[in-house]
PDB file of C-alpha atoms in Angstrom:
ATOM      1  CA  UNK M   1       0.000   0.000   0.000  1.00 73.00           C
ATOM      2  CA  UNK M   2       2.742   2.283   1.526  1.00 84.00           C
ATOM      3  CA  UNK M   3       4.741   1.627  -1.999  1.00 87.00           C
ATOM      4  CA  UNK M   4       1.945   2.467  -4.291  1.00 88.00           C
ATOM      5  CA  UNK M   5       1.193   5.278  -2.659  1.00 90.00           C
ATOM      6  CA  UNK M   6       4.829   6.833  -2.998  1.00 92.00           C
ATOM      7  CA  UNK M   7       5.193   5.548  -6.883  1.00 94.00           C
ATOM      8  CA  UNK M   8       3.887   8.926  -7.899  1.00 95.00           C
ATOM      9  CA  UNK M   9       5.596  11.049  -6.018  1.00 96.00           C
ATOM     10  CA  UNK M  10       8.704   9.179  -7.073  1.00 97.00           C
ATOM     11  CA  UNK M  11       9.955  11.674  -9.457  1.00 97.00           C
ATOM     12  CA  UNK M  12       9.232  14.646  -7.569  1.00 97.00           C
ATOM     13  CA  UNK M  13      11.102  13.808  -4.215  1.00 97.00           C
ATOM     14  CA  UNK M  14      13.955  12.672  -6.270  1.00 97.00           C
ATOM     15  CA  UNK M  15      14.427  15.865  -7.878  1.00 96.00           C
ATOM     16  CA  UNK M  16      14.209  17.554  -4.079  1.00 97.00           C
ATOM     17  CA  UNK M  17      16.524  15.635  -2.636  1.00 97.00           C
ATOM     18  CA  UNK M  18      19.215  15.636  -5.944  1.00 96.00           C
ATOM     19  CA  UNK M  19      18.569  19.725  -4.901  1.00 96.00           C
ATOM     20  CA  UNK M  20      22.405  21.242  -5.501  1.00 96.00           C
ATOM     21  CA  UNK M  21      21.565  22.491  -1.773  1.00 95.00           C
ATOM     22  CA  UNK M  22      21.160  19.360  -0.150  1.00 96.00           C
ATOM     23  CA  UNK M  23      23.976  17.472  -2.417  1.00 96.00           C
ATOM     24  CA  UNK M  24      26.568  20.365  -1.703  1.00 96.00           C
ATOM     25  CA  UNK M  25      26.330  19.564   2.324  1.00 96.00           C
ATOM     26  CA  UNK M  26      29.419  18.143   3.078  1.00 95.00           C
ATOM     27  CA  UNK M  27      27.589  16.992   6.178  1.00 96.00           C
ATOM     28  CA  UNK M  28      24.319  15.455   4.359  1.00 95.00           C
ATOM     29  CA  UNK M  29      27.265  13.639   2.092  1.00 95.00           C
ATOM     30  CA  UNK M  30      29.343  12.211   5.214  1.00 96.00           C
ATOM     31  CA  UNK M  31      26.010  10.950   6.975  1.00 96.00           C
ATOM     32  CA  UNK M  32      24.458   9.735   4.294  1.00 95.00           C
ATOM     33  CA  UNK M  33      27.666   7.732   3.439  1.00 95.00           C
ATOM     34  CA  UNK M  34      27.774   6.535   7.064  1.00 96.00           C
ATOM     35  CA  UNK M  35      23.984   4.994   7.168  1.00 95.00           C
ATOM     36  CA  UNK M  36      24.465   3.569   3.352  1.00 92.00           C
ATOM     37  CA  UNK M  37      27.820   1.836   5.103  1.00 91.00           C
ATOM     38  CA  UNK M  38      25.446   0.830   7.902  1.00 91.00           C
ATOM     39  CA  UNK M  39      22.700  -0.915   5.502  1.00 90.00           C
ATOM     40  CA  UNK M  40      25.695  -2.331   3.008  1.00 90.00           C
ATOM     41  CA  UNK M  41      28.203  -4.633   5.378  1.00 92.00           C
ATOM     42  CA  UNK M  42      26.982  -2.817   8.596  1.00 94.00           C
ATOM     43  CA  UNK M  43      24.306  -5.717   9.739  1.00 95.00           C
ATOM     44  CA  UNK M  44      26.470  -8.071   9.238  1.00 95.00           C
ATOM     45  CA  UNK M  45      29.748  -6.822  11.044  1.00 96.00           C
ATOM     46  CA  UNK M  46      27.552  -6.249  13.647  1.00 96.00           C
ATOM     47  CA  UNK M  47      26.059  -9.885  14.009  1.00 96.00           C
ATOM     48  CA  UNK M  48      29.468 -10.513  13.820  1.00 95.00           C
ATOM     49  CA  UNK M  49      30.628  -9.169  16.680  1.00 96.00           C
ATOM     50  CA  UNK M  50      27.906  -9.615  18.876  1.00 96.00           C
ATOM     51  CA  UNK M  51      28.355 -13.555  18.313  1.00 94.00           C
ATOM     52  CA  UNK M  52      32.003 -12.634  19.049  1.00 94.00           C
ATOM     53  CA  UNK M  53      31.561 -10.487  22.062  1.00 95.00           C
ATOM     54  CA  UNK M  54      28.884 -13.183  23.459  1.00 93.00           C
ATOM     55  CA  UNK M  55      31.507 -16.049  23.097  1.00 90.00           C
ATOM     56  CA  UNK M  56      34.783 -13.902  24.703  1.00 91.00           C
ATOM     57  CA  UNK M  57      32.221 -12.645  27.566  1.00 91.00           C
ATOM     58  CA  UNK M  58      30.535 -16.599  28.364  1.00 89.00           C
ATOM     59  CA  UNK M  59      27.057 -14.533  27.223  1.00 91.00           C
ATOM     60  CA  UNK M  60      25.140 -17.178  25.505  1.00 90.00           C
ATOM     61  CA  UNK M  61      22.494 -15.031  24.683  1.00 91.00           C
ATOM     62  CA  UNK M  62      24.385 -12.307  23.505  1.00 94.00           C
ATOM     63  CA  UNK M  63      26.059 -14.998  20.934  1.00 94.00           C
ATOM     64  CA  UNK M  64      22.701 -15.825  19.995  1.00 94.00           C
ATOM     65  CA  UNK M  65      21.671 -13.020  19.346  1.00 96.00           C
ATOM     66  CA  UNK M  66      24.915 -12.299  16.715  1.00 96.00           C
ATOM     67  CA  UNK M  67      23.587 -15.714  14.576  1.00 95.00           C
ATOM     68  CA  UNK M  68      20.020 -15.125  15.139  1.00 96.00           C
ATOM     69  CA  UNK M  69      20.575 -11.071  13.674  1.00 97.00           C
ATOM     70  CA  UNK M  70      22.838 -12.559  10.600  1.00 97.00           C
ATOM     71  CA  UNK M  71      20.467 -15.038  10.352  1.00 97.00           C
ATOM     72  CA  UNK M  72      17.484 -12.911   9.380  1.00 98.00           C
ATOM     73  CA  UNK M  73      19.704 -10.212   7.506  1.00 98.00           C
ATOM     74  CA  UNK M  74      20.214 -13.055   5.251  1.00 97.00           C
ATOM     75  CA  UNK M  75      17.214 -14.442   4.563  1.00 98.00           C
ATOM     76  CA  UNK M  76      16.051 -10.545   4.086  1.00 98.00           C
ATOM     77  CA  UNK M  77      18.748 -10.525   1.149  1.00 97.00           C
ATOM     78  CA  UNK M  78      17.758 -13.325  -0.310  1.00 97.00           C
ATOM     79  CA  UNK M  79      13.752 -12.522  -0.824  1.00 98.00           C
ATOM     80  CA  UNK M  80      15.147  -8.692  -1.406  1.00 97.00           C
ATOM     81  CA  UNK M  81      17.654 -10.646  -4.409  1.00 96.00           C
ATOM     82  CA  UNK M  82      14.655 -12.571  -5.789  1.00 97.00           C
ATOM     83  CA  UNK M  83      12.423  -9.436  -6.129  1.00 97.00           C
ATOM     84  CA  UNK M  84      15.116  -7.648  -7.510  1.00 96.00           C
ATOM     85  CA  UNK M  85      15.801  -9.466 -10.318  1.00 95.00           C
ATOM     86  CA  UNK M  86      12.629 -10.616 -11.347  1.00 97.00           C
ATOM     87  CA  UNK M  87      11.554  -6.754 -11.444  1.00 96.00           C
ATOM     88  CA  UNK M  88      14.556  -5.493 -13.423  1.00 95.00           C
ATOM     89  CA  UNK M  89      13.470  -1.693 -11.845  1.00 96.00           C
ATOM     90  CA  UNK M  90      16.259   0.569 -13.132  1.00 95.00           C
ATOM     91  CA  UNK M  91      18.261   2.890 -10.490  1.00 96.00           C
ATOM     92  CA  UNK M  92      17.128   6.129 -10.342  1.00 96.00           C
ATOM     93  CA  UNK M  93      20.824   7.089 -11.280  1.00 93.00           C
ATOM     94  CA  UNK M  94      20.760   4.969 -14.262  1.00 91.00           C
ATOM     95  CA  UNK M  95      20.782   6.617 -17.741  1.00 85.00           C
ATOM     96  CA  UNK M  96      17.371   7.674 -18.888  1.00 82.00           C
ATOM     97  CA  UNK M  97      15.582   5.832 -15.966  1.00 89.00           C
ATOM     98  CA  UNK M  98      11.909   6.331 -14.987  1.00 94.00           C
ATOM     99  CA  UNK M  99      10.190   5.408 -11.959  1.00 95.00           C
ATOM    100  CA  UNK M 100       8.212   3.274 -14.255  1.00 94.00           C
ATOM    101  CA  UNK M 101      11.097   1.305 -15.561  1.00 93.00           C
ATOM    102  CA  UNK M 102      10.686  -2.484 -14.764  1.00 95.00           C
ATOM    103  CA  UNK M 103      11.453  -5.558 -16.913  1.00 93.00           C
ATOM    104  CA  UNK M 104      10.699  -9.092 -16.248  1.00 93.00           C
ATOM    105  CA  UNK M 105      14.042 -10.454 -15.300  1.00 94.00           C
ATOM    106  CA  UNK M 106      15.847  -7.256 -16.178  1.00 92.00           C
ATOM    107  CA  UNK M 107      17.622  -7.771 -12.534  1.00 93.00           C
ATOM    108  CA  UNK M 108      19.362 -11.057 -12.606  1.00 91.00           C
ATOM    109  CA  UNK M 109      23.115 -10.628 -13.293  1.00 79.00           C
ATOM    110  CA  UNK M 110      26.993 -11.723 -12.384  1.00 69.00           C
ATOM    111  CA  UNK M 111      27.325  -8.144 -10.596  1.00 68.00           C
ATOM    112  CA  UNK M 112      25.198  -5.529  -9.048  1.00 67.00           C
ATOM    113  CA  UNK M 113      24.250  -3.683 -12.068  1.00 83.00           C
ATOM    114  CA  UNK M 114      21.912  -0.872 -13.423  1.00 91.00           C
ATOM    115  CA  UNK M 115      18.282  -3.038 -12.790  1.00 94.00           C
ATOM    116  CA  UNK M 116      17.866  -3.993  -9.347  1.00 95.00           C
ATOM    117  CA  UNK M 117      16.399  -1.165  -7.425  1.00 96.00           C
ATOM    118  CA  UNK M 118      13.314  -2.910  -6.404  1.00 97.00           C
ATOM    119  CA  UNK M 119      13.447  -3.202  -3.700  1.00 97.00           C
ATOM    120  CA  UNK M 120      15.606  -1.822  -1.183  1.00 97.00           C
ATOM    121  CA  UNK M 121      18.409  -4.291   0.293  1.00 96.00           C
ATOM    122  CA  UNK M 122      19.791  -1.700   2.320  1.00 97.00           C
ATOM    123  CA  UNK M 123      16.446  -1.419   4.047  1.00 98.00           C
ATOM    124  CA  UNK M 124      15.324  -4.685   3.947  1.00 98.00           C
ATOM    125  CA  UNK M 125      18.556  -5.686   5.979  1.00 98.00           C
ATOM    126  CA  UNK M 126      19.041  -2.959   8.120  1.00 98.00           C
ATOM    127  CA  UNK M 127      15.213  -3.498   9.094  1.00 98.00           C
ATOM    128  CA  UNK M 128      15.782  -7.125   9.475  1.00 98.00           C
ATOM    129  CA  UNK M 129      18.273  -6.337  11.857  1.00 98.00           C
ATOM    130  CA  UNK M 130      15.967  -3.676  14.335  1.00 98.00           C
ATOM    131  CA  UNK M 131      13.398  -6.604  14.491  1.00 98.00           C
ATOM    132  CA  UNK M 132      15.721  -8.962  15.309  1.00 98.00           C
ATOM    133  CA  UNK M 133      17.555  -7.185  17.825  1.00 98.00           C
ATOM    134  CA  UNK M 134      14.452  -5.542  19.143  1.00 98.00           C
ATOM    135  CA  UNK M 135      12.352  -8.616  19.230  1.00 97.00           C
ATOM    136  CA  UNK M 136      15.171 -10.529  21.099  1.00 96.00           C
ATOM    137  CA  UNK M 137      15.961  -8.182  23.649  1.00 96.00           C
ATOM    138  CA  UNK M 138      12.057  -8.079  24.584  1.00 95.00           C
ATOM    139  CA  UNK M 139      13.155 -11.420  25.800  1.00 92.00           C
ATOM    140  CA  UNK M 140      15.238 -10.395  28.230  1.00 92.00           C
ATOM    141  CA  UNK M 141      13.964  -7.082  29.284  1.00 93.00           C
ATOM    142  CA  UNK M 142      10.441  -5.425  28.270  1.00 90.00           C
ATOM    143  CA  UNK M 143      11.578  -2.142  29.820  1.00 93.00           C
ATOM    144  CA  UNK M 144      15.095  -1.524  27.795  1.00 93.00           C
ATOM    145  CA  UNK M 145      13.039  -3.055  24.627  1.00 92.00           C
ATOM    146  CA  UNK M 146      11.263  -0.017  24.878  1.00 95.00           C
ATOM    147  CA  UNK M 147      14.542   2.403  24.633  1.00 97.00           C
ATOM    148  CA  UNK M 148      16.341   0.276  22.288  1.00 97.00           C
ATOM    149  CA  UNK M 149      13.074  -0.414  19.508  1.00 97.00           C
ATOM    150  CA  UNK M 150      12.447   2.767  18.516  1.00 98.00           C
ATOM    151  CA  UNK M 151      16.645   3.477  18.062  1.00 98.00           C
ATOM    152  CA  UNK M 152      17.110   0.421  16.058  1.00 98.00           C
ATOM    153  CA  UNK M 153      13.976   1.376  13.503  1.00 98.00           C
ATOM    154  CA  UNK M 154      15.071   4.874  13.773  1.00 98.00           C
ATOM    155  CA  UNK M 155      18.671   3.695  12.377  1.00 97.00           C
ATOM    156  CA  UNK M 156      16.982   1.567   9.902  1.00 98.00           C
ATOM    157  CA  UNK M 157      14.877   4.484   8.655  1.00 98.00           C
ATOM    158  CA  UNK M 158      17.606   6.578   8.562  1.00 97.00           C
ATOM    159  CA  UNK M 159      19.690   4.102   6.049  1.00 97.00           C
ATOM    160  CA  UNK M 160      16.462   3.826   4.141  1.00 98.00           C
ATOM    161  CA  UNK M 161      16.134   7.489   3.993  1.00 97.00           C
ATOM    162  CA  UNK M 162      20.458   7.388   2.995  1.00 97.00           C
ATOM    163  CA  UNK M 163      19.373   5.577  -0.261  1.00 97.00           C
ATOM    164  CA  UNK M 164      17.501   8.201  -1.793  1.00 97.00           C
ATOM    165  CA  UNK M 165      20.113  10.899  -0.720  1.00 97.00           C
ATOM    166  CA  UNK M 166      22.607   8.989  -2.700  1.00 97.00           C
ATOM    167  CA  UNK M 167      20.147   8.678  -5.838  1.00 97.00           C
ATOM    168  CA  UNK M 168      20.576   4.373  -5.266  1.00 96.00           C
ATOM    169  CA  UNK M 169      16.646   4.645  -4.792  1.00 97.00           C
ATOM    170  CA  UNK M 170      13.066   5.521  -5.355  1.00 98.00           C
ATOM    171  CA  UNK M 171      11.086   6.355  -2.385  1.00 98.00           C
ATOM    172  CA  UNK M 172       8.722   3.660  -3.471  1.00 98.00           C
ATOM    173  CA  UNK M 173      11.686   1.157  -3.178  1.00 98.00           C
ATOM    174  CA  UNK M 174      11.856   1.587   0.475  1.00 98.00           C
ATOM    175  CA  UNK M 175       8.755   0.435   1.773  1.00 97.00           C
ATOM    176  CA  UNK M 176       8.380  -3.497   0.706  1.00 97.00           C
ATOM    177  CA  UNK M 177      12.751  -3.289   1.174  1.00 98.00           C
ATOM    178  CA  UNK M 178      11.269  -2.502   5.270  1.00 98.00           C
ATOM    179  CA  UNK M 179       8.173  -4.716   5.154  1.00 98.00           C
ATOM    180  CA  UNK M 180      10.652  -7.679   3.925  1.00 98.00           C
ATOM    181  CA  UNK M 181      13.217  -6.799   6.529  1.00 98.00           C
ATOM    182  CA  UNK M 182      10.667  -6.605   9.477  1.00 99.00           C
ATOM    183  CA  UNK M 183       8.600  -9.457   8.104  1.00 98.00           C
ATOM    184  CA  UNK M 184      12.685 -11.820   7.883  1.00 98.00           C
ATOM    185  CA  UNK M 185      13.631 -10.436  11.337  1.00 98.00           C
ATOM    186  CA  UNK M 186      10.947 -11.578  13.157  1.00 98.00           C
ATOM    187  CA  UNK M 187      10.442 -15.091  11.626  1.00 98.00           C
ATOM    188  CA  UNK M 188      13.659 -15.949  12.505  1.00 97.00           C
ATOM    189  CA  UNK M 189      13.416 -14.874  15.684  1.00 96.00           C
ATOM    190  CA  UNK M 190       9.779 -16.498  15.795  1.00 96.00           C
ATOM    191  CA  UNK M 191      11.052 -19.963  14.559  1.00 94.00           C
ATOM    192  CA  UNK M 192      14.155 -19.665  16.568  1.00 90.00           C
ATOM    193  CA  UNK M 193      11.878 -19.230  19.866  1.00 89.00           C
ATOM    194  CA  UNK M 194      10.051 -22.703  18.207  1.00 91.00           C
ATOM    195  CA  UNK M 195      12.988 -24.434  17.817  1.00 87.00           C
ATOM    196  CA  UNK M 196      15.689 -23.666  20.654  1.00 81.00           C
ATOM    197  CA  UNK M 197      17.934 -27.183  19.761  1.00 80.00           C
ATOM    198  CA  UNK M 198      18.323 -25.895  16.037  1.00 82.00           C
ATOM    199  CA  UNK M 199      20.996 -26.747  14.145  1.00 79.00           C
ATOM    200  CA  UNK M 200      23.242 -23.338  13.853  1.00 78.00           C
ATOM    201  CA  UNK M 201      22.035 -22.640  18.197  1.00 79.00           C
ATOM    202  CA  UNK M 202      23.509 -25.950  18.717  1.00 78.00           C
ATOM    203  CA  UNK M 203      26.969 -25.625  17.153  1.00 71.00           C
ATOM    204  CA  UNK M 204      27.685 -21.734  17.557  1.00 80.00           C
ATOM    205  CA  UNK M 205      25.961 -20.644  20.672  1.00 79.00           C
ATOM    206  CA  UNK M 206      26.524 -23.944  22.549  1.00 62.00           C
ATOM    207  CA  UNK M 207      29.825 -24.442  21.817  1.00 52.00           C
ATOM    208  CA  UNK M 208      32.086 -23.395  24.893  1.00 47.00           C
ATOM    209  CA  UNK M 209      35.660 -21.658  23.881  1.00 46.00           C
ATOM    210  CA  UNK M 210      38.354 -21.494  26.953  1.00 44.00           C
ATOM    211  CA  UNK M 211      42.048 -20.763  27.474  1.00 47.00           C
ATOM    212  CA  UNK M 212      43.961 -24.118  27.705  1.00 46.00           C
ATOM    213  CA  UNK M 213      47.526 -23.177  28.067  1.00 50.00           C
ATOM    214  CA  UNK M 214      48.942 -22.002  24.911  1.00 50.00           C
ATOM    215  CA  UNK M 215      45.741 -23.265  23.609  1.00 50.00           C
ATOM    216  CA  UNK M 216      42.141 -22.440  22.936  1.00 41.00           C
ATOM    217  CA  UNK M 217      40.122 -25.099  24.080  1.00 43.00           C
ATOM    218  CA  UNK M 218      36.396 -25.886  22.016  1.00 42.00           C
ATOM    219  CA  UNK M 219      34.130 -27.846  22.954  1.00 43.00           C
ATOM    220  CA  UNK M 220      30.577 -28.054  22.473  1.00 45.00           C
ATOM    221  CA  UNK M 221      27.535 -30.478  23.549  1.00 42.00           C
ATOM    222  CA  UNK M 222      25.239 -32.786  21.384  1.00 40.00           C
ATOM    223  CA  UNK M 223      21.381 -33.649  23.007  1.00 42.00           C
ATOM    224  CA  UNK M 224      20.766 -37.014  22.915  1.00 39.00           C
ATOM    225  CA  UNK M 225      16.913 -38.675  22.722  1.00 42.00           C
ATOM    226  CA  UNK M 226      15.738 -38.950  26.622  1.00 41.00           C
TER     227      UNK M 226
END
């Protein structure tokens, strides 16, 4: 709905935000390269080094929280990959596009290319990653959910909002890119609350890593049938 409401007005709020004012801020340029960083590898540095920081600090939840975040991030890219190149949308920045441009198929290619701006895998994945974290930390505190929700979709926006700055996308990109991201975060962390002996919880969050002399010592622990 949110999408075909914005496909007109496609055009115009390009054209405001390509403004020589607003693309002559050094400052617009820096932040908007920050929160397009953010979107690009940022989600998944950051699951990263949560799983990281969980496994150096004996927080099992933290680590979980590091797979469970890469884990929707991906399957956000994925669904955001399949849409993309089955729409063929061309970039806003791409010669003679128009916010009417798709083509069946247009999108599917060796490299990122001209045709896949529909829809937004910056904001599907940086999306993905506020539901994730803020679904997950619900679990362990209602009260800080409530501080740390409404930062994690205000980053998200904020990459979302980078894309169009940058010319990468049409506002009516950015919608389904957050829908998809939202809808990817919390299924994981849905099925994940299902299924707490999954495979990847089993053999990255319950492994146990610990200083054995000059060694690290891993170990880990398989369920057996009871």
């Amino acid at each position: 709905l949110a999408t075909g409401m914005l496909a007109p007005l496609d055009r115009p709020i390009q054209r405001s935000l390509q403004s020589e004012d607003l693309q002559d801020n050094r400052g617009l340029r820096r932040v908007g390269r920050a929160f397009a960083l953010a979107g690009g590898p940022g989600p998944f540095v950051a699951g990263g080094a949560l799983y990281l920081a969980g496994r150096g600090t004996s927080s099992p939840r933290l680590a979980a929280l590091g797979v469970h975040l890469t884990e929707g991030v991906v399957v956000a890219a994925a669904l955001t990959g399949l849409i993309k190149g089955v729409s063929g949308r061309a970039l806003p920045n791409a010669a003679s596009a128009e916010p009417g441009d798709f083509s069946f198929g247009r999108g599917f290619h060796e490299a990122n290319g001209s045709f896949v701006s529909f829809p937004s895998g910056h904001t599907a994945a940086s999306f993905a990653a506020a539901a994730v974290v803020t679904d997950e930390v619900s679990q362990w505190d209602s009260s800080a959910a409530r501080i740390v929700g409404p930062v994690a979709y205000s980053a998200a926006t904020l990459v979302a909002l980078s894309r169009l700055y940058q010319n990468l996308h049409w506002a009516s990109d950015l919608p389904i890119g957050a829908a998809i991201g939202v809808l990817s975060g919390k299924s994981v962390v849905s099925w994940q609350r299902r299924h707490p002996e999954n495979w990847l919880d089993r053999h990255l969050v319950g492994l146990t890593v610990a200083p054995d002399g000059h060694r690290l010592l891993v170990a880990g622990a398989i369920p057996v049938g009871r």
